[in-house]
mmCIF file of N, CA and C in Angstrom:
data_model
loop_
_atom_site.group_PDB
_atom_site.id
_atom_site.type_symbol
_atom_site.label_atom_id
_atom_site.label_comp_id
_atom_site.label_asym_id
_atom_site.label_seq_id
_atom_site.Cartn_x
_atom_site.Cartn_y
_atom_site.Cartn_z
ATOM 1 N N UNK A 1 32.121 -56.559 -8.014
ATOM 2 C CA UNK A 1 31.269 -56.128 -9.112
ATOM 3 C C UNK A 1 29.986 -55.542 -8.558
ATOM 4 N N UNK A 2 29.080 -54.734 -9.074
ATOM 5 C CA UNK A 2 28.199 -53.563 -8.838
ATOM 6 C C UNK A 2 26.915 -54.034 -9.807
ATOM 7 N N UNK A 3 25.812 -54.649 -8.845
ATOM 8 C CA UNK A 3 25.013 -55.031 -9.886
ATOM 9 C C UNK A 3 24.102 -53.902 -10.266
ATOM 10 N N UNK A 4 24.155 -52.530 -9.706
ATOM 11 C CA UNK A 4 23.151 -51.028 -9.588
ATOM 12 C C UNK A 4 23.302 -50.650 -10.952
ATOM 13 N N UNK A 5 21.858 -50.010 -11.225
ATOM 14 C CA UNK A 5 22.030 -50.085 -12.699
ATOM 15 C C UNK A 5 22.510 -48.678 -12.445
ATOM 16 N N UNK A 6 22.975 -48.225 -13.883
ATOM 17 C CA UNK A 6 23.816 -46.956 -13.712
ATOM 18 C C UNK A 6 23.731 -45.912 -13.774
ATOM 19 N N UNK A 7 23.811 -44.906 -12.963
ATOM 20 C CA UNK A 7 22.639 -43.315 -13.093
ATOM 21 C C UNK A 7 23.361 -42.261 -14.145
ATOM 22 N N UNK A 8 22.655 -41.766 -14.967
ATOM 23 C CA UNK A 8 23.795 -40.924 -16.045
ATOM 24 C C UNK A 8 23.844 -39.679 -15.489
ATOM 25 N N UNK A 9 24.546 -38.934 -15.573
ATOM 26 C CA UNK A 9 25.033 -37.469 -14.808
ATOM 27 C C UNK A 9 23.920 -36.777 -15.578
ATOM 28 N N UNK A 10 24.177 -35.979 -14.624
ATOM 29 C CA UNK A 10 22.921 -34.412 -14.597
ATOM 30 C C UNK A 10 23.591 -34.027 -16.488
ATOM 31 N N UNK A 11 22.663 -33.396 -16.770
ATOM 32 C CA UNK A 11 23.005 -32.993 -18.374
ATOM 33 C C UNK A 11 23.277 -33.640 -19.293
ATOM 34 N N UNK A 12 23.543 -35.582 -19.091
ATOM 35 C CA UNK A 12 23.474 -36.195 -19.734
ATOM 36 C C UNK A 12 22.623 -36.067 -20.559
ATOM 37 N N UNK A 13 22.736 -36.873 -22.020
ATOM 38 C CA UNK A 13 21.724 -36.751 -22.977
ATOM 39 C C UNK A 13 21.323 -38.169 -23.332
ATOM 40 N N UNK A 14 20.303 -39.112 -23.177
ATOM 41 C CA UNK A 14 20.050 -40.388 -22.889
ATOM 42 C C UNK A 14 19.988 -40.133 -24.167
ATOM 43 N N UNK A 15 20.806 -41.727 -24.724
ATOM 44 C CA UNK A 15 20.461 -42.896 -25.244
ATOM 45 C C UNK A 15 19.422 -42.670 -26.357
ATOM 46 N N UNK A 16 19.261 -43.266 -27.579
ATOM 47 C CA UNK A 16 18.189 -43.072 -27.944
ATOM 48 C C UNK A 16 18.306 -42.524 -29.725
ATOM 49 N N UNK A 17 17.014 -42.664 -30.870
ATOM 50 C CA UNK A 17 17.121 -42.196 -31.958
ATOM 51 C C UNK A 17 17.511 -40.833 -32.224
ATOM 52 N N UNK A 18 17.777 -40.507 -32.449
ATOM 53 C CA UNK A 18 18.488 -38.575 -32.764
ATOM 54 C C UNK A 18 17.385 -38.267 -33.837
ATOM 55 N N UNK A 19 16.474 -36.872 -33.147
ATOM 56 C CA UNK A 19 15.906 -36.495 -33.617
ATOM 57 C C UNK A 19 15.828 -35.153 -34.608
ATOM 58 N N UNK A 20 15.675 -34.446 -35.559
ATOM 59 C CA UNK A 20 15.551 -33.525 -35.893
ATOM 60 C C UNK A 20 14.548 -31.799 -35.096
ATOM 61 N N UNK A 21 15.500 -30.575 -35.434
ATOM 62 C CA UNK A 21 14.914 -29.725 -34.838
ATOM 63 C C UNK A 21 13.306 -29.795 -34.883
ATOM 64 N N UNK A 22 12.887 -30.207 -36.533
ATOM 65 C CA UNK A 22 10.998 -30.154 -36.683
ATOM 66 C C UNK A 22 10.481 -30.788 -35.290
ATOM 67 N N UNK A 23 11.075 -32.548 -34.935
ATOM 68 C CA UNK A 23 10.258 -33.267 -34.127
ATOM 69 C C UNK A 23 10.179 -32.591 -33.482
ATOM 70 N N UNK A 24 11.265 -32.114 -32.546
ATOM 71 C CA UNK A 24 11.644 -31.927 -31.466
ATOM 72 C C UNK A 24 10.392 -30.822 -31.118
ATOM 73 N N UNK A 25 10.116 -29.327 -31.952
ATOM 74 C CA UNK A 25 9.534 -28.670 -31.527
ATOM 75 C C UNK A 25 8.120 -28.770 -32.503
ATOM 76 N N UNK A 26 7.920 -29.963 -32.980
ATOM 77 C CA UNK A 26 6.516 -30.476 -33.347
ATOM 78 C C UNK A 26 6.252 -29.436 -34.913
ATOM 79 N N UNK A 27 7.186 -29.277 -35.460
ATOM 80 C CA UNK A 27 6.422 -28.744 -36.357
ATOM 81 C C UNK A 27 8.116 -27.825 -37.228
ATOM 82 N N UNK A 28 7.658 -27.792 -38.416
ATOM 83 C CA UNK A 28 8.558 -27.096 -39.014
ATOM 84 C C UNK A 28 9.448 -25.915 -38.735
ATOM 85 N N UNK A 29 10.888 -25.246 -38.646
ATOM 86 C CA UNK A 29 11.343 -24.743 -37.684
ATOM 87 C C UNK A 29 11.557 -23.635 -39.048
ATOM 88 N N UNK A 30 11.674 -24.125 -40.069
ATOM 89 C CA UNK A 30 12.110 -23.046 -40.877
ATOM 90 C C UNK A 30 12.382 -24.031 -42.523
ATOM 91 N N UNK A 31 12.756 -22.868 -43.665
ATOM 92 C CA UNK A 31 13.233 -23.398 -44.780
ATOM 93 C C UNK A 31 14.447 -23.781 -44.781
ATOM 94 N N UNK A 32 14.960 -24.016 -45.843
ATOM 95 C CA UNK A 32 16.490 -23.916 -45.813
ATOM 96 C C UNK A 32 17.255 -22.628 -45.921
ATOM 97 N N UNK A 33 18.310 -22.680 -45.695
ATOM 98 C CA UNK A 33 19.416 -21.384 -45.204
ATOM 99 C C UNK A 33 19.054 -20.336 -46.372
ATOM 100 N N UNK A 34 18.041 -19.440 -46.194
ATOM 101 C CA UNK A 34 18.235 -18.784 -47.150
ATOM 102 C C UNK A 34 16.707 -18.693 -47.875
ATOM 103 N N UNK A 35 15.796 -19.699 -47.270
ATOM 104 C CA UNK A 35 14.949 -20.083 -48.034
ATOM 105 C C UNK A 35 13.320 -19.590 -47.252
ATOM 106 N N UNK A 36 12.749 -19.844 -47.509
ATOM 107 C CA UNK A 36 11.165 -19.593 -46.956
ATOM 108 C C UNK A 36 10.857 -20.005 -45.132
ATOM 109 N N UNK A 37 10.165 -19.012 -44.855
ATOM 110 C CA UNK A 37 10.220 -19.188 -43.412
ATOM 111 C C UNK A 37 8.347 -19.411 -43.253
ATOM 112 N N UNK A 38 7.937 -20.989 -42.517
ATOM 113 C CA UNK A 38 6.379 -20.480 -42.600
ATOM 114 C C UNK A 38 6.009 -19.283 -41.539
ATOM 115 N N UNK A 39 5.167 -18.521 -42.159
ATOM 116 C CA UNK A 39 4.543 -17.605 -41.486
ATOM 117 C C UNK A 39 3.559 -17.789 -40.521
ATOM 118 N N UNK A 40 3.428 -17.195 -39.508
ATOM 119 C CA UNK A 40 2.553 -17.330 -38.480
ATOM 120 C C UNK A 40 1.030 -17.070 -39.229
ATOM 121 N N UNK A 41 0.072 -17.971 -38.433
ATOM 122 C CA UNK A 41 -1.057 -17.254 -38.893
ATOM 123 C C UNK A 41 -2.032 -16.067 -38.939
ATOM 124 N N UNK A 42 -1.072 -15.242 -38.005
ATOM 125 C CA UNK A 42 -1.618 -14.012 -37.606
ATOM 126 C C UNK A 42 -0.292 -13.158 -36.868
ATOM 127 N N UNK A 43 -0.563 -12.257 -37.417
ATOM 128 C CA UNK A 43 0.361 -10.942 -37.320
ATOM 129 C C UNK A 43 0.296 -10.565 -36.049
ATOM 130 N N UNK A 44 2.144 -10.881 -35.239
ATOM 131 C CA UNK A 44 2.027 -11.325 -33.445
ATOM 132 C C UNK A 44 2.195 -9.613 -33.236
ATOM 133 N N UNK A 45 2.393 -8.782 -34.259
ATOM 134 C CA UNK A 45 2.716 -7.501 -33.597
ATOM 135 C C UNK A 45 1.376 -6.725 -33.794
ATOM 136 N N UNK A 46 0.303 -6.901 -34.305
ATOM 137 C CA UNK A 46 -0.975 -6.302 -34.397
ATOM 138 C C UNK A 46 -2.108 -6.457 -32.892
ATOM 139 N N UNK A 47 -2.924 -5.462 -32.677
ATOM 140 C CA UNK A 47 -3.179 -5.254 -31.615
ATOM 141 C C UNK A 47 -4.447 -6.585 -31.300
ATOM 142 N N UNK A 48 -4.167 -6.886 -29.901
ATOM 143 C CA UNK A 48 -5.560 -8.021 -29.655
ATOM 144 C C UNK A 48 -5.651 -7.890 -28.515
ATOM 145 N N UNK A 49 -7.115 -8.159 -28.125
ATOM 146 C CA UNK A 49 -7.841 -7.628 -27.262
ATOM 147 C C UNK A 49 -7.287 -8.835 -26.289
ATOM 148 N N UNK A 50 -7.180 -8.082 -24.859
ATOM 149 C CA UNK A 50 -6.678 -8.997 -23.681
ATOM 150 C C UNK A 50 -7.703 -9.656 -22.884
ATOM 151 N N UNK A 51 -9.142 -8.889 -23.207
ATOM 152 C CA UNK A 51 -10.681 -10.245 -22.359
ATOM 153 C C UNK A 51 -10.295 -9.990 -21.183
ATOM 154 N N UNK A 52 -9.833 -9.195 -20.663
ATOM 155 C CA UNK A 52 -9.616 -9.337 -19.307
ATOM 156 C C UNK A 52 -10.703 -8.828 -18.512
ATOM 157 N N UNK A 53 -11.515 -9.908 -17.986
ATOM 158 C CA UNK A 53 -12.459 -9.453 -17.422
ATOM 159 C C UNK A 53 -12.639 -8.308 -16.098
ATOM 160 N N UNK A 54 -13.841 -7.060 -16.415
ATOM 161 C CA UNK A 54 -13.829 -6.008 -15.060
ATOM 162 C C UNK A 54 -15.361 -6.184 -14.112
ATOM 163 N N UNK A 55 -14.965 -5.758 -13.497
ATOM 164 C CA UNK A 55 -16.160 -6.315 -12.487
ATOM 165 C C UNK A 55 -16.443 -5.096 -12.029
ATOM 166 N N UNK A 56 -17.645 -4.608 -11.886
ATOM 167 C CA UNK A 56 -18.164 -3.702 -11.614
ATOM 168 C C UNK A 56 -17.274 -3.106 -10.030
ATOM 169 N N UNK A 57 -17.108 -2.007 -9.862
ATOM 170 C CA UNK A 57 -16.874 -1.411 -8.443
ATOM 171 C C UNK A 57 -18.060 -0.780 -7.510
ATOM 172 N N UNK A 58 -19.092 -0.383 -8.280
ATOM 173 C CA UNK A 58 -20.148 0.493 -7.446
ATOM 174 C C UNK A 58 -19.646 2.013 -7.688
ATOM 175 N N UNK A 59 -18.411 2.672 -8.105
ATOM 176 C CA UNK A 59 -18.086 3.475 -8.016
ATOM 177 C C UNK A 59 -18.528 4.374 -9.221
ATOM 178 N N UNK A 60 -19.010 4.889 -9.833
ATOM 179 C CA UNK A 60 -19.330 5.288 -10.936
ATOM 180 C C UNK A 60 -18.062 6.088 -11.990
ATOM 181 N N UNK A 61 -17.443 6.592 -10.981
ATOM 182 C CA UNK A 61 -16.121 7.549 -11.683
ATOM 183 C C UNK A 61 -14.672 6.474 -11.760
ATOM 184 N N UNK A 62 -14.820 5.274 -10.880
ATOM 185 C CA UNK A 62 -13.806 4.434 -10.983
ATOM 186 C C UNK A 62 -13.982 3.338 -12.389
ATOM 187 N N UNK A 63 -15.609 2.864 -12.337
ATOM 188 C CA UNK A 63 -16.157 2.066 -13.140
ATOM 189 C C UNK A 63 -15.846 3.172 -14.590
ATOM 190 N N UNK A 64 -16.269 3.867 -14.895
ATOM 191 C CA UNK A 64 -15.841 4.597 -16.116
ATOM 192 C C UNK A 64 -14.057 4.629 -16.684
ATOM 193 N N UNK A 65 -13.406 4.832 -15.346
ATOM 194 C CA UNK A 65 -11.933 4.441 -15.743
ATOM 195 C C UNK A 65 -11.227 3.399 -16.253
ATOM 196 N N UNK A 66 -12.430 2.178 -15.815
ATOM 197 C CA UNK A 66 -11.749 1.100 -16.243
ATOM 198 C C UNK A 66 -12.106 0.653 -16.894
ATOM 199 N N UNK A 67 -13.292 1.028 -17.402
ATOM 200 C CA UNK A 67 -14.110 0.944 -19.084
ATOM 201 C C UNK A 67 -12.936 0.849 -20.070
ATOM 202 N N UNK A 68 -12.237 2.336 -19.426
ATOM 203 C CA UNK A 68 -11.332 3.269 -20.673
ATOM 204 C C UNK A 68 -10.289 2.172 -20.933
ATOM 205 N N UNK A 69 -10.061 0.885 -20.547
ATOM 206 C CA UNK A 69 -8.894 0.381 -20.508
ATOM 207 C C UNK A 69 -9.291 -0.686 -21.624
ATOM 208 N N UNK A 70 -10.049 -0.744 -21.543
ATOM 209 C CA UNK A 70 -11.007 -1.510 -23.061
ATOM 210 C C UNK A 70 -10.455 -1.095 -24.231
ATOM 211 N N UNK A 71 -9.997 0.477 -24.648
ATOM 212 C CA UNK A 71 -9.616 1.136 -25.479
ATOM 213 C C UNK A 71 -8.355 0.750 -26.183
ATOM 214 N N UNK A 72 -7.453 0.184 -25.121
ATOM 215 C CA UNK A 72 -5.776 -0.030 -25.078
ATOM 216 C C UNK A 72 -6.393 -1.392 -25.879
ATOM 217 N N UNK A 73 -7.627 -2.053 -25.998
ATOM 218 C CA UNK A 73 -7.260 -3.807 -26.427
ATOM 219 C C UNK A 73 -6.990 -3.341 -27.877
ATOM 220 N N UNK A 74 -7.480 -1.971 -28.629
ATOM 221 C CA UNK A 74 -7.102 -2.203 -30.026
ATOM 222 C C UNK A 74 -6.767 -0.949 -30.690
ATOM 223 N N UNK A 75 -5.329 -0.900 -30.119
ATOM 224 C CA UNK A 75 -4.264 -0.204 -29.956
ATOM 225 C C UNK A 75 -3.258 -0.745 -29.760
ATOM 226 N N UNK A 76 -2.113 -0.039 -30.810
ATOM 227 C CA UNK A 76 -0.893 -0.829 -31.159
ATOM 228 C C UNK A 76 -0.069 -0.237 -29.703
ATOM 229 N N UNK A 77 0.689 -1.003 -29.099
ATOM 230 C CA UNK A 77 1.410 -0.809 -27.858
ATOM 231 C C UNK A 77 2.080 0.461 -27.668
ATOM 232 N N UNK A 78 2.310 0.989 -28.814
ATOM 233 C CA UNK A 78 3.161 2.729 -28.372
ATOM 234 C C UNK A 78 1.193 3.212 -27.894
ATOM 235 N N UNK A 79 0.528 3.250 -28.102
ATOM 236 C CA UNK A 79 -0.678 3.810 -27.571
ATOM 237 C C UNK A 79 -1.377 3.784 -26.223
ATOM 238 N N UNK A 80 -1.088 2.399 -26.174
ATOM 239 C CA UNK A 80 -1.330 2.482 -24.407
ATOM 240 C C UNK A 80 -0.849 3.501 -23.475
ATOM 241 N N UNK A 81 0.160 3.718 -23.709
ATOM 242 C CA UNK A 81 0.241 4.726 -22.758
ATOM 243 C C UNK A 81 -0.536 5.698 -22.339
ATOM 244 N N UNK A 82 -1.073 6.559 -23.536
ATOM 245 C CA UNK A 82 -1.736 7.563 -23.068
ATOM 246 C C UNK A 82 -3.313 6.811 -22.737
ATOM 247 N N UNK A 83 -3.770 5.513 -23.171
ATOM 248 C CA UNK A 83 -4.855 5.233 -22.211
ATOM 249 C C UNK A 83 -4.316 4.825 -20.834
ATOM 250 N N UNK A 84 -3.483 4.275 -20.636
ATOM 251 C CA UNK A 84 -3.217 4.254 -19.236
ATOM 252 C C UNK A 84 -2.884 5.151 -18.415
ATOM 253 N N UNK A 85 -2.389 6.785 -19.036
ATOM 254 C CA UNK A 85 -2.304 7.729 -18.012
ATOM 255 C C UNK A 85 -3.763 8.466 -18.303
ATOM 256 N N UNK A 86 -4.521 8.343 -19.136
ATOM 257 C CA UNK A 86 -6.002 8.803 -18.796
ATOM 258 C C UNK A 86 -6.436 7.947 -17.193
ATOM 259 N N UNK A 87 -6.398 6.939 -17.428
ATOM 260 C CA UNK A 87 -6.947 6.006 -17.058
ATOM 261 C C UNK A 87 -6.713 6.167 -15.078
ATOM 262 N N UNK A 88 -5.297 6.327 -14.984
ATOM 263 C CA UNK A 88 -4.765 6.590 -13.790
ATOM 264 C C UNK A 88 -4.873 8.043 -13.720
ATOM 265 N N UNK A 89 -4.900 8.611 -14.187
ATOM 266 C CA UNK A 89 -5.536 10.377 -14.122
ATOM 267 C C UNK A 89 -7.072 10.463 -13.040
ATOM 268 N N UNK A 90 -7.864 9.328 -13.954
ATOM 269 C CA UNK A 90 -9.265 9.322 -13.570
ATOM 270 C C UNK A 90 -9.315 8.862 -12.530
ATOM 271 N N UNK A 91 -8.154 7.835 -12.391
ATOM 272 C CA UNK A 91 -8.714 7.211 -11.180
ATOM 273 C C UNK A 91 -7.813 8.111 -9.689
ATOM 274 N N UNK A 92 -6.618 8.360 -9.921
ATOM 275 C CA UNK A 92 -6.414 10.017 -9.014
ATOM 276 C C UNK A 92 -7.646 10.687 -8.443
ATOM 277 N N UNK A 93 -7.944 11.314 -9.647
ATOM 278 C CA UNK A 93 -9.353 12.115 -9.229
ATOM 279 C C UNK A 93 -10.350 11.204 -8.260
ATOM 280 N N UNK A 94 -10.706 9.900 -8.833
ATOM 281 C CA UNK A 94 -11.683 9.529 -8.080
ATOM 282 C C UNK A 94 -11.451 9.270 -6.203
ATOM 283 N N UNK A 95 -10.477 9.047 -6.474
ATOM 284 C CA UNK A 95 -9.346 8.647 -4.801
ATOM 285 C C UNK A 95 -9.574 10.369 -4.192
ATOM 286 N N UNK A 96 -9.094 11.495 -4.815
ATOM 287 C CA UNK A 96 -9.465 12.701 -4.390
ATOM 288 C C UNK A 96 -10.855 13.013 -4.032
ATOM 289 N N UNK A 97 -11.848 12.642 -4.970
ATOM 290 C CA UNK A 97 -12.590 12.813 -4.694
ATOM 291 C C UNK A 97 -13.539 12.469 -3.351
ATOM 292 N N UNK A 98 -12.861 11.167 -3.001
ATOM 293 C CA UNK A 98 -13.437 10.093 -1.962
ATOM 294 C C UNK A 98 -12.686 11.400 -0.653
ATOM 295 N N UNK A 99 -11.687 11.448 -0.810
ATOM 296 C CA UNK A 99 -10.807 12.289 0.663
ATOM 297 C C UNK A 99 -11.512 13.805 0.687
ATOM 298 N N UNK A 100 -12.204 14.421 -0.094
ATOM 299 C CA UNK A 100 -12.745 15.915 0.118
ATOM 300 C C UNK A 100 -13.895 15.432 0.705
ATOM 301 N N UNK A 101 -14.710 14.428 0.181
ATOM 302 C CA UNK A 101 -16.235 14.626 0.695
ATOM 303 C C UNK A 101 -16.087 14.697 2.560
ATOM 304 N N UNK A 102 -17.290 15.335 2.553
ATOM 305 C CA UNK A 102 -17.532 15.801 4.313
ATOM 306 C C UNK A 102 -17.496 14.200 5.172
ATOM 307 N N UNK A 103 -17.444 13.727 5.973
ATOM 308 C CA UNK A 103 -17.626 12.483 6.997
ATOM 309 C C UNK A 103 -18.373 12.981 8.170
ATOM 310 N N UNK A 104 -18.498 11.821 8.697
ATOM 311 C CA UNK A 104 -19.366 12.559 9.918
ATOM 312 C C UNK A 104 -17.899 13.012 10.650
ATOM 313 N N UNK A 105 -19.023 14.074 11.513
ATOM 314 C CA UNK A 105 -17.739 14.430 12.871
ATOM 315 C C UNK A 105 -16.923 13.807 13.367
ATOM 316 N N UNK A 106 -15.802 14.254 14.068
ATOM 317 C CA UNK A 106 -14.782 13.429 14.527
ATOM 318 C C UNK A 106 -15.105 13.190 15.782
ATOM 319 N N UNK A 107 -14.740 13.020 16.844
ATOM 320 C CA UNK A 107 -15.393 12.409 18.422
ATOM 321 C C UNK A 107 -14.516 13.577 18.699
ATOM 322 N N UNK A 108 -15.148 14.047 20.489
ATOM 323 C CA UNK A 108 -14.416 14.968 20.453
ATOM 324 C C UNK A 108 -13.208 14.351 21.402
ATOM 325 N N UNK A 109 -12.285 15.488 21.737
ATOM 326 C CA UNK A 109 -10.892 14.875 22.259
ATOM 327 C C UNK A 109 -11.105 15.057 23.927
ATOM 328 N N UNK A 110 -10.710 13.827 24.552
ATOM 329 C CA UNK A 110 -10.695 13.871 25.944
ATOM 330 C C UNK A 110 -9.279 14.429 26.414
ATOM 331 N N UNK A 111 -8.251 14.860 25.500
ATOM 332 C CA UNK A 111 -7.175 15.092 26.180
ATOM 333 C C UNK A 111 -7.063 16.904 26.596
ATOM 334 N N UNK A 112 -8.166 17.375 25.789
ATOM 335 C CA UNK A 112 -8.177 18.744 26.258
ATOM 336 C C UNK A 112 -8.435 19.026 27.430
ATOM 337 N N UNK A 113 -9.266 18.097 28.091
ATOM 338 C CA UNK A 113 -9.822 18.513 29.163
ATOM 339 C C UNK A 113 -9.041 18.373 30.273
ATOM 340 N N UNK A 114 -7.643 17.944 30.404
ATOM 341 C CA UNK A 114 -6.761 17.553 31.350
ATOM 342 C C UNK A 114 -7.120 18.599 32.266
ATOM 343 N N UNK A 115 -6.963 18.562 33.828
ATOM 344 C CA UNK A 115 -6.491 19.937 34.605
ATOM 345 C C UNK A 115 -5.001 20.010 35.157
#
């Protein structure tokens, strides 16, 4: 005889009062078949702002791009897009802009001088 108490298999479902779908997910799941559904308190497909905080860059033409992204918080999702290809437009340019400006000189090359 085996005095180990007894381990229930993986996926078992312990023991216990049988609960309804409400408990289970804390709160009313629906009406009856056919019947009233509670409504959310706010309309999940209407636009809300994401707070996502930006932190300054120093960049003035980058910092303006990402202003623009502020725009998308209240805007229904087919809209984003075109703030986000403004947005990556501007910031293209600003990346271009950084690669044209002049730098200092380059060092010159010691391999010309081979004899």
């Amino acid at each position: 005889m085996n005095d180990a108490a007894a381990v229930p298999d993986e996926g078992a479902v312990p023991d216990g009062p049988e609960r309804s779908a409400d408990e289970l997910v804390g709160g009313p799941v629906g009406g009856p078949v056919g019947g009233p559904v509670d409504e959310p308190a706010y309309d999940l497909a209407a636009p809300a702002p994401l707070e996502v905080p930006r932190t300054p860059t120093g960049n003035a033409d980058v910092d303006a791009a990402l202003d623009r992204l502020a725009d998308a918080d209240h805007l229904a999702t087919d809209g984003h897009v075109e703030v986000y290809e403004d947005v990556h437009r501007g910031l293209r340019d600003a990346l271009t802009a950084l690669d044209a400006r002049p730098g200092p000189p380059a060092p010159p090359s010691t391999y010309g001088n081979r004899s």
